[in-house]
Amino acid sequence: MIDERELAIHPIVQESVQHNARTISNIRSLTASLFGVAAGTLGLESLPGFIFYMLGTVLVSTLIYLLKTESNPKAYFFRPVGDLWIGDMFGGLMSFVLTWTLFYGLCKAFSQYSNLKNRTLSAKMLEARLEQAQLLKKVVDAIKDLVQDCNFDCNDSGIALQAMDNSHVALVSMMLKSESFSPFRCDRNIALGINLTSLQKVLRCAQNEDILTLKADDAPDVVNMVFESADSDRLSEYDIKLMDIDQEHLGIPDTEYAATINMPSSEFQRICRDLTALSESVSIECTKEGVKFACNGDIGSGAVTLRSHTDVEKPDRNVEINLSEPVALTFSLKYLVNFCKASGLSDSVRLCLSNEVPLLVEYALSNNSYLRFYLAPKIGDEE
């Protein structure tokens, strides 16, 4: 046991000096590694990194000098300058360099990965996901016989389509609102020119319950379609080549129609199918007594009359007629039969008529989306 006399003669104890030296060495090693992590994370290179280490080491030594030695390092170290300020500085430098280069490389790799991912995401101008592919399948089936090539106009509101048939008698207008998709992303307005026959062939590869995702890049040459099976891990992916279609977009004015008829879509389909066996044209006459579909052909004539009807238990069978003035117009049954191919999209159909104005046939879809057909009436000798 060292007595007080011995301590007075030899104020610095060897065991204490060794302990202090080891403590300083551990602190240097730990802080050097921490400085390396910081330098690598900050992206320091070359000389700035070594300057950062030197400044950090000086800061640690200053803190030890002020807080631990109480500004009197001679009481703790045999060589205060060497042990406190310079000791193990170069030993700690090795730990610093190792952690510095390691974390610099990790941060660089992560940054490159993030940039690549952001570029990939930003390159996708359009991404729209339908919960069930059957919606688009039915829309295409309903319009493919009227229109061959058309532009799907995509913007932040949704996906729209407008096209006329070759004879310029009928017009198709479709709007799938962005709410119909989950998720929906469209960074800027983009037109996808597609041949509907080709689109139908690809859509036949999807089951009705499959999840459908549409994707397109900026200035695309193809539109990508992904079908995901809802009850299995099956994933199908197809690319459809796009076309450059010069198509005039018509402004459809809002019209106050003289007569509006809401009726079951199956009933309208049945009427058109039955009357087409007798004639090529049908006269639609709307009066306060009801709406009358009549035709006259070579083999005879026929007529179907519907009156306003409300069924509380089965509202899908309701017939509602709103009339401001009597209307009587004649239309081609061939086109109406084509329009009826959309009956599977909605339980009801809305017919809007006014004298000398095209007939509007509208099938309402979910989320305020719609599929509309406009048909010019027959006049004069065409009847």
Short mmCIF file of C-alpha atoms in Angstrom, two decimals:
data_model
loop_
_atom_site.label_atom_id
_atom_site.label_comp_id
_atom_site.label_asym_id
_atom_site.label_seq_id
_atom_site.Cartn_x
_atom_site.Cartn_y
_atom_site.Cartn_z
CA MET A 1 0.00 0.00 0.00
CA ILE A 2 1.47 3.36 -1.01
CA ASP A 3 1.52 5.77 1.95
CA GLU A 4 1.06 9.53 1.87
CA ARG A 5 4.82 10.12 2.15
CA GLU A 6 5.43 8.12 -1.02
CA LEU A 7 2.73 10.05 -2.87
CA ALA A 8 4.28 13.35 -1.78
CA ILE A 9 7.70 12.31 -3.13
CA HIS A 10 6.32 10.73 -6.32
CA PRO A 11 3.08 12.56 -7.13
CA ILE A 12 2.44 10.62 -10.40
CA VAL A 13 1.58 6.97 -9.83
CA GLN A 14 2.56 4.58 -12.64
CA GLU A 15 -0.68 2.61 -12.52
CA SER A 16 -2.71 5.84 -12.80
CA VAL A 17 -0.64 7.09 -15.73
CA GLN A 18 -1.17 3.81 -17.60
CA HIS A 19 -4.89 3.89 -16.85
CA ASN A 20 -5.19 7.47 -18.12
CA ALA A 21 -3.24 6.59 -21.26
CA ARG A 22 -5.54 3.66 -22.00
CA THR A 23 -8.58 5.86 -21.42
CA ILE A 24 -7.29 8.47 -23.85
CA SER A 25 -6.54 5.73 -26.42
CA ASN A 26 -10.09 4.34 -26.17
CA ILE A 27 -11.60 7.80 -26.48
CA ARG A 28 -9.43 8.54 -29.51
CA SER A 29 -10.43 5.27 -31.21
CA LEU A 30 -14.14 5.73 -30.53
CA THR A 31 -14.31 9.39 -31.55
CA ALA A 32 -12.16 8.72 -34.65
CA SER A 33 -14.72 6.15 -35.80
CA LEU A 34 -17.57 8.56 -35.11
CA PHE A 35 -15.76 11.31 -37.03
CA GLY A 36 -15.33 8.84 -39.91
CA VAL A 37 -19.07 8.13 -39.94
CA ALA A 38 -19.80 11.86 -39.97
CA ALA A 39 -17.26 12.63 -42.72
CA GLY A 40 -18.56 9.80 -44.92
CA THR A 41 -22.19 10.81 -44.39
CA LEU A 42 -21.38 14.44 -45.22
CA GLY A 43 -19.63 13.29 -48.40
CA LEU A 44 -16.27 14.89 -47.55
CA GLU A 45 -13.41 13.99 -49.87
CA SER A 46 -9.61 14.22 -49.74
CA LEU A 47 -8.13 17.13 -47.76
CA PRO A 48 -11.43 18.41 -46.26
CA GLY A 49 -11.90 14.98 -44.67
CA PHE A 50 -8.49 15.04 -42.95
CA ILE A 51 -9.02 18.62 -41.81
CA PHE A 52 -12.36 17.51 -40.36
CA TYR A 53 -10.55 14.75 -38.42
CA MET A 54 -7.87 17.11 -37.10
CA LEU A 55 -10.43 19.66 -35.94
CA GLY A 56 -12.49 16.93 -34.28
CA THR A 57 -9.45 15.54 -32.50
CA VAL A 58 -8.49 18.99 -31.23
CA LEU A 59 -12.06 19.47 -29.98
CA VAL A 60 -11.99 16.17 -28.07
CA SER A 61 -8.62 16.99 -26.52
CA THR A 62 -9.91 20.41 -25.49
CA LEU A 63 -12.96 18.88 -23.82
CA ILE A 64 -10.77 16.40 -21.91
CA TYR A 65 -8.43 19.21 -20.91
CA LEU A 66 -11.26 21.39 -19.58
CA LEU A 67 -13.63 18.80 -18.11
CA LYS A 68 -11.47 15.91 -16.96
CA THR A 69 -8.04 17.34 -16.12
CA GLU A 70 -9.53 20.62 -14.87
CA SER A 71 -6.86 22.50 -16.89
CA ASN A 72 -4.06 20.69 -15.04
CA PRO A 73 -2.90 17.79 -17.24
CA LYS A 74 0.43 17.47 -15.37
CA ALA A 75 -1.42 15.81 -12.49
CA TYR A 76 -2.66 13.00 -14.81
CA PHE A 77 -0.01 12.49 -17.51
CA PHE A 78 3.76 12.07 -17.49
CA ARG A 79 4.01 13.91 -20.85
CA PRO A 80 0.89 16.14 -20.98
CA VAL A 81 1.46 17.48 -24.49
CA GLY A 82 2.28 14.15 -26.02
CA ASP A 83 -0.25 12.05 -24.11
CA LEU A 84 -3.21 14.45 -24.16
CA TRP A 85 -2.85 16.45 -27.36
CA ILE A 86 -0.90 14.21 -29.72
CA GLY A 87 -1.06 10.72 -28.23
CA ASP A 88 -2.72 8.07 -30.42
CA MET A 89 -3.75 10.72 -32.93
CA PHE A 90 -2.25 8.75 -35.78
CA GLY A 91 -3.55 5.47 -34.38
CA GLY A 92 -7.04 6.95 -34.39
CA LEU A 93 -6.43 8.16 -37.94
CA MET A 94 -6.58 4.57 -39.20
CA SER A 95 -9.99 4.02 -37.59
CA PHE A 96 -11.14 7.32 -39.05
CA VAL A 97 -10.06 6.44 -42.59
CA LEU A 98 -11.71 3.00 -42.46
CA THR A 99 -15.11 4.26 -41.29
CA TRP A 100 -14.86 7.35 -43.49
CA THR A 101 -14.37 5.35 -46.71
CA LEU A 102 -16.97 2.76 -45.67
CA PHE A 103 -19.77 5.23 -45.00
CA TYR A 104 -18.79 7.45 -47.93
CA GLY A 105 -19.23 4.46 -50.25
CA LEU A 106 -22.54 3.43 -48.65
CA CYS A 107 -23.97 6.96 -48.89
CA LYS A 108 -22.79 7.29 -52.48
CA ALA A 109 -24.38 4.00 -53.46
CA PHE A 110 -27.65 4.92 -51.72
CA SER A 111 -27.67 8.32 -53.44
CA GLN A 112 -27.17 6.73 -56.87
CA TYR A 113 -29.92 4.21 -56.17
CA SER A 114 -32.32 6.97 -55.10
CA ASN A 115 -31.53 9.03 -58.19
CA LEU A 116 -32.05 6.01 -60.44
CA LYS A 117 -35.36 5.22 -58.72
CA ASN A 118 -36.51 8.84 -59.02
CA ARG A 119 -35.61 8.92 -62.69
CA THR A 120 -37.52 5.70 -63.23
CA LEU A 121 -40.58 7.03 -61.42
CA SER A 122 -40.46 10.40 -63.15
CA ALA A 123 -40.19 8.69 -66.53
CA LYS A 124 -43.60 7.11 -65.96
CA MET A 125 -46.00 9.78 -67.16
CA LEU A 126 -49.10 7.63 -66.77
CA GLU A 127 -50.04 4.88 -64.35
CA ALA A 128 -53.69 3.89 -63.91
CA ARG A 129 -54.88 0.82 -62.03
CA LEU A 130 -58.36 -0.65 -62.52
CA GLU A 131 -59.63 -3.08 -59.91
CA GLN A 132 -61.41 -5.10 -62.60
CA ALA A 133 -60.34 -5.39 -66.22
CA GLN A 134 -63.91 -6.08 -67.36
CA LEU A 135 -64.74 -2.34 -67.32
CA LEU A 136 -62.28 -1.52 -70.09
CA LYS A 137 -63.06 -4.77 -71.89
CA LYS A 138 -66.76 -3.91 -72.08
CA VAL A 139 -66.07 -0.34 -73.18
CA VAL A 140 -63.84 -1.49 -76.02
CA ASP A 141 -66.33 -4.19 -77.07
CA ALA A 142 -69.08 -1.55 -77.18
CA ILE A 143 -67.25 0.90 -79.46
CA LYS A 144 -64.91 -1.21 -81.60
CA ASP A 145 -67.47 -1.65 -84.39
CA LEU A 146 -68.02 2.11 -84.61
CA VAL A 147 -64.44 3.31 -84.33
CA GLN A 148 -61.24 1.57 -85.43
CA ASP A 149 -58.47 3.95 -84.34
CA CYS A 150 -58.77 6.57 -81.61
CA ASN A 151 -56.84 8.61 -79.09
CA PHE A 152 -57.16 7.96 -75.38
CA ASP A 153 -56.63 11.44 -73.94
CA CYS A 154 -55.08 11.21 -70.47
CA ASN A 155 -54.84 14.04 -67.98
CA ASP A 156 -55.10 14.53 -64.23
CA SER A 157 -58.92 14.25 -64.45
CA GLY A 158 -58.87 10.77 -65.94
CA ILE A 159 -58.87 9.05 -69.33
CA ALA A 160 -61.19 10.35 -72.07
CA LEU A 161 -62.01 9.23 -75.58
CA GLN A 162 -63.87 10.98 -78.38
CA ALA A 163 -64.20 9.69 -81.92
CA MET A 164 -66.58 9.62 -84.87
CA ASP A 165 -67.43 6.75 -87.15
CA ASN A 166 -66.24 6.81 -90.75
CA SER A 167 -69.55 8.11 -92.08
CA HIS A 168 -69.63 10.94 -89.49
CA VAL A 169 -73.10 9.92 -88.37
CA ALA A 170 -72.27 8.77 -84.86
CA LEU A 171 -69.97 10.12 -82.17
CA VAL A 172 -68.56 8.22 -79.19
CA SER A 173 -67.55 10.02 -76.01
CA MET A 174 -66.13 8.20 -73.00
CA MET A 175 -64.83 9.51 -69.70
CA LEU A 176 -63.24 7.36 -67.01
CA LYS A 177 -62.68 9.69 -64.07
CA SER A 178 -59.48 9.43 -62.05
CA GLU A 179 -61.58 8.20 -59.10
CA SER A 180 -62.28 5.03 -61.09
CA PHE A 181 -58.61 4.10 -60.76
CA SER A 182 -56.60 3.33 -57.65
CA PRO A 183 -53.99 4.64 -57.88
CA PHE A 184 -54.08 7.12 -60.77
CA ARG A 185 -51.16 9.24 -61.89
CA CYS A 186 -50.80 11.40 -64.99
CA ASP A 187 -48.02 13.98 -64.87
CA ARG A 188 -49.09 15.85 -68.00
CA ASN A 189 -51.63 15.65 -70.81
CA ILE A 190 -50.82 12.77 -73.12
CA ALA A 191 -52.66 11.17 -76.07
CA LEU A 192 -52.37 7.43 -76.64
CA GLY A 193 -53.29 6.51 -80.21
CA ILE A 194 -54.50 2.91 -80.21
CA ASN A 195 -56.06 0.55 -82.70
CA LEU A 196 -59.13 -0.85 -80.93
CA THR A 197 -58.91 -4.23 -82.65
CA SER A 198 -55.37 -4.66 -81.32
CA LEU A 199 -56.47 -3.45 -77.90
CA GLN A 200 -59.33 -5.94 -77.84
CA LYS A 201 -56.99 -8.82 -78.68
CA VAL A 202 -54.76 -7.96 -75.73
CA LEU A 203 -57.70 -7.43 -73.37
CA ARG A 204 -58.98 -10.90 -74.20
CA CYS A 205 -55.88 -12.21 -72.41
CA ALA A 206 -57.27 -10.83 -69.14
CA GLN A 207 -59.96 -12.38 -66.98
CA ASN A 208 -62.85 -10.10 -66.03
CA GLU A 209 -61.76 -10.04 -62.37
CA ASP A 210 -58.09 -9.37 -63.13
CA ILE A 211 -56.51 -6.14 -61.90
CA LEU A 212 -55.50 -4.03 -64.90
CA THR A 213 -52.69 -1.46 -64.78
CA LEU A 214 -51.96 0.90 -67.67
CA LYS A 215 -48.50 2.47 -67.89
CA ALA A 216 -46.90 4.87 -70.34
CA ASP A 217 -43.63 6.79 -70.38
CA ASP A 218 -43.00 10.31 -71.58
CA ALA A 219 -43.30 10.45 -75.41
CA PRO A 220 -44.22 6.74 -75.49
CA ASP A 221 -44.02 4.35 -78.42
CA VAL A 222 -46.02 1.71 -76.56
CA VAL A 223 -48.54 1.48 -73.76
CA ASN A 224 -47.83 -1.16 -71.16
CA MET A 225 -50.67 -3.28 -69.77
CA VAL A 226 -50.28 -5.53 -66.73
CA PHE A 227 -52.91 -8.08 -65.70
CA GLU A 228 -52.78 -9.37 -62.12
CA SER A 229 -54.90 -12.32 -61.13
CA ALA A 230 -57.03 -11.49 -58.10
CA ASP A 231 -56.90 -15.05 -56.69
CA SER A 232 -53.44 -16.27 -57.71
CA ASP A 233 -49.89 -15.08 -58.31
CA ARG A 234 -50.31 -14.95 -62.08
CA LEU A 235 -48.95 -11.77 -63.68
CA SER A 236 -49.22 -10.99 -67.41
CA GLU A 237 -47.60 -8.05 -69.14
CA TYR A 238 -48.17 -6.77 -72.69
CA ASP A 239 -47.03 -3.79 -74.76
CA ILE A 240 -49.26 -2.32 -77.46
CA LYS A 241 -47.68 -0.19 -80.15
CA LEU A 242 -49.10 3.31 -80.31
CA MET A 243 -50.22 5.15 -83.43
CA ASP A 244 -49.93 8.80 -84.41
CA ILE A 245 -53.59 9.64 -84.98
CA ASP A 246 -54.53 13.09 -86.24
CA GLN A 247 -57.98 13.35 -84.72
CA GLU A 248 -60.12 16.43 -84.38
CA HIS A 249 -61.54 16.95 -80.91
CA LEU A 250 -65.08 18.29 -81.13
CA GLY A 251 -66.55 20.56 -78.53
CA ILE A 252 -69.92 19.11 -77.51
CA PRO A 253 -72.18 21.93 -76.34
CA ASP A 254 -74.45 21.54 -73.33
CA THR A 255 -77.99 21.07 -74.63
CA GLU A 256 -81.35 21.46 -72.97
CA TYR A 257 -83.20 18.47 -74.38
CA ALA A 258 -86.95 18.53 -74.95
CA ALA A 259 -87.34 14.92 -73.80
CA THR A 260 -85.28 12.74 -71.48
CA ILE A 261 -86.04 9.04 -71.00
CA ASN A 262 -84.45 6.87 -68.32
CA MET A 263 -85.16 3.19 -68.87
CA PRO A 264 -83.60 -0.25 -68.29
CA SER A 265 -80.73 -0.81 -70.69
CA SER A 266 -81.89 -4.39 -71.29
CA GLU A 267 -85.32 -3.11 -72.37
CA PHE A 268 -83.79 -0.65 -74.83
CA GLN A 269 -81.58 -3.40 -76.23
CA ARG A 270 -84.56 -5.70 -76.66
CA ILE A 271 -86.61 -3.05 -78.47
CA CYS A 272 -83.81 -2.26 -80.92
CA ARG A 273 -83.10 -5.94 -81.55
CA ASP A 274 -86.76 -6.76 -82.16
CA LEU A 275 -87.44 -3.84 -84.50
CA THR A 276 -84.30 -4.36 -86.57
CA ALA A 277 -85.90 -7.56 -87.88
CA LEU A 278 -88.56 -5.41 -89.60
CA SER A 279 -86.78 -2.28 -90.70
CA GLU A 280 -83.52 -0.37 -90.90
CA SER A 281 -84.94 2.69 -89.19
CA VAL A 282 -86.92 3.46 -86.06
CA SER A 283 -89.04 6.44 -85.21
CA ILE A 284 -88.85 7.58 -81.59
CA GLU A 285 -91.81 9.70 -80.61
CA CYS A 286 -92.09 11.14 -77.12
CA THR A 287 -95.39 12.63 -75.94
CA LYS A 288 -97.19 13.03 -72.64
CA GLU A 289 -98.67 9.54 -73.16
CA GLY A 290 -95.21 7.97 -73.21
CA VAL A 291 -92.42 7.09 -75.62
CA LYS A 292 -93.16 5.11 -78.79
CA PHE A 293 -90.60 3.18 -80.83
CA ALA A 294 -92.10 2.44 -84.28
CA CYS A 295 -90.78 1.05 -87.55
CA ASN A 296 -92.16 0.25 -90.99
CA GLY A 297 -90.42 -2.13 -93.40
CA ASP A 298 -90.97 -4.35 -96.43
CA ILE A 299 -92.38 -7.23 -94.40
CA GLY A 300 -94.55 -5.17 -92.09
CA SER A 301 -94.50 -2.70 -89.24
CA GLY A 302 -94.11 -2.76 -85.48
CA ALA A 303 -94.27 -0.49 -82.47
CA VAL A 304 -93.37 -0.60 -78.77
CA THR A 305 -94.74 1.96 -76.34
CA LEU A 306 -93.41 2.62 -72.84
CA ARG A 307 -95.08 4.73 -70.19
CA SER A 308 -93.59 6.15 -67.00
CA HIS A 309 -93.31 3.37 -64.48
CA THR A 310 -91.95 3.13 -60.93
CA ASP A 311 -91.20 -0.14 -59.16
CA VAL A 312 -90.16 0.40 -55.55
CA GLU A 313 -88.98 -3.18 -55.10
CA LYS A 314 -87.08 -3.29 -58.41
CA PRO A 315 -85.91 0.26 -59.20
CA ASP A 316 -83.76 -1.01 -62.08
CA ARG A 317 -87.04 -1.56 -64.00
CA ASN A 318 -88.21 2.03 -63.64
CA VAL A 319 -89.08 4.08 -66.69
CA GLU A 320 -88.88 7.82 -66.20
CA ILE A 321 -89.91 10.32 -68.87
CA ASN A 322 -89.28 14.07 -68.56
CA LEU A 323 -90.90 16.08 -71.34
CA SER A 324 -90.98 19.79 -72.08
CA GLU A 325 -92.38 19.46 -75.63
CA PRO A 326 -93.29 16.58 -77.97
CA VAL A 327 -90.45 15.15 -80.04
CA ALA A 328 -90.48 12.76 -83.03
CA LEU A 329 -87.24 11.73 -84.76
CA THR A 330 -86.07 8.84 -86.93
CA PHE A 331 -82.77 7.04 -86.46
CA SER A 332 -80.78 4.20 -87.97
CA LEU A 333 -81.38 0.94 -86.10
CA LYS A 334 -77.96 -0.38 -87.12
CA TYR A 335 -76.27 2.27 -85.00
CA LEU A 336 -78.68 1.88 -82.08
CA VAL A 337 -78.02 -1.86 -82.02
CA ASN A 338 -74.29 -1.08 -81.86
CA PHE A 339 -74.88 1.34 -78.99
CA CYS A 340 -76.73 -1.39 -77.10
CA LYS A 341 -73.52 -3.41 -76.86
CA ALA A 342 -72.77 -1.18 -73.88
CA SER A 343 -75.78 -2.53 -71.96
CA GLY A 344 -73.50 -4.68 -69.82
CA LEU A 345 -71.89 -1.55 -68.41
CA SER A 346 -75.01 -0.16 -66.75
CA ASP A 347 -78.46 -1.35 -65.70
CA SER A 348 -80.09 1.79 -67.08
CA VAL A 349 -79.72 3.99 -70.12
CA ARG A 350 -80.65 7.62 -70.68
CA LEU A 351 -82.05 8.83 -74.01
CA CYS A 352 -82.12 12.57 -74.69
CA LEU A 353 -83.98 14.00 -77.70
CA SER A 354 -84.69 17.38 -79.23
CA ASN A 355 -85.82 18.29 -82.69
CA GLU A 356 -82.95 18.75 -85.16
CA VAL A 357 -80.41 17.71 -82.52
CA PRO A 358 -78.47 14.41 -82.38
CA LEU A 359 -79.83 11.75 -80.07
CA LEU A 360 -77.82 11.22 -76.89
CA VAL A 361 -77.58 7.66 -75.53
CA GLU A 362 -75.76 7.64 -72.20
CA TYR A 363 -74.63 4.74 -70.02
CA ALA A 364 -73.63 5.94 -66.56
CA LEU A 365 -70.58 4.28 -65.00
CA SER A 366 -69.28 4.35 -61.44
CA ASN A 367 -67.52 7.42 -59.98
CA ASN A 368 -69.36 9.82 -62.34
CA SER A 369 -67.76 8.20 -65.38
CA TYR A 370 -69.82 7.64 -68.52
CA LEU A 371 -70.02 6.27 -72.03
CA ARG A 372 -72.05 8.41 -74.43
CA PHE A 373 -73.16 7.93 -77.99
CA TYR A 374 -74.49 10.70 -80.25
CA LEU A 375 -76.48 9.83 -83.36
CA ALA A 376 -77.65 12.22 -86.05
CA PRO A 377 -81.35 11.80 -86.98
CA LYS A 378 -82.47 10.78 -90.45
CA ILE A 379 -84.09 13.56 -92.44
CA GLY A 380 -86.12 13.81 -95.64
CA ASP A 381 -85.78 10.92 -98.04
CA GLU A 382 -83.49 9.01 -95.67
CA GLU A 383 -86.50 8.04 -93.63
#
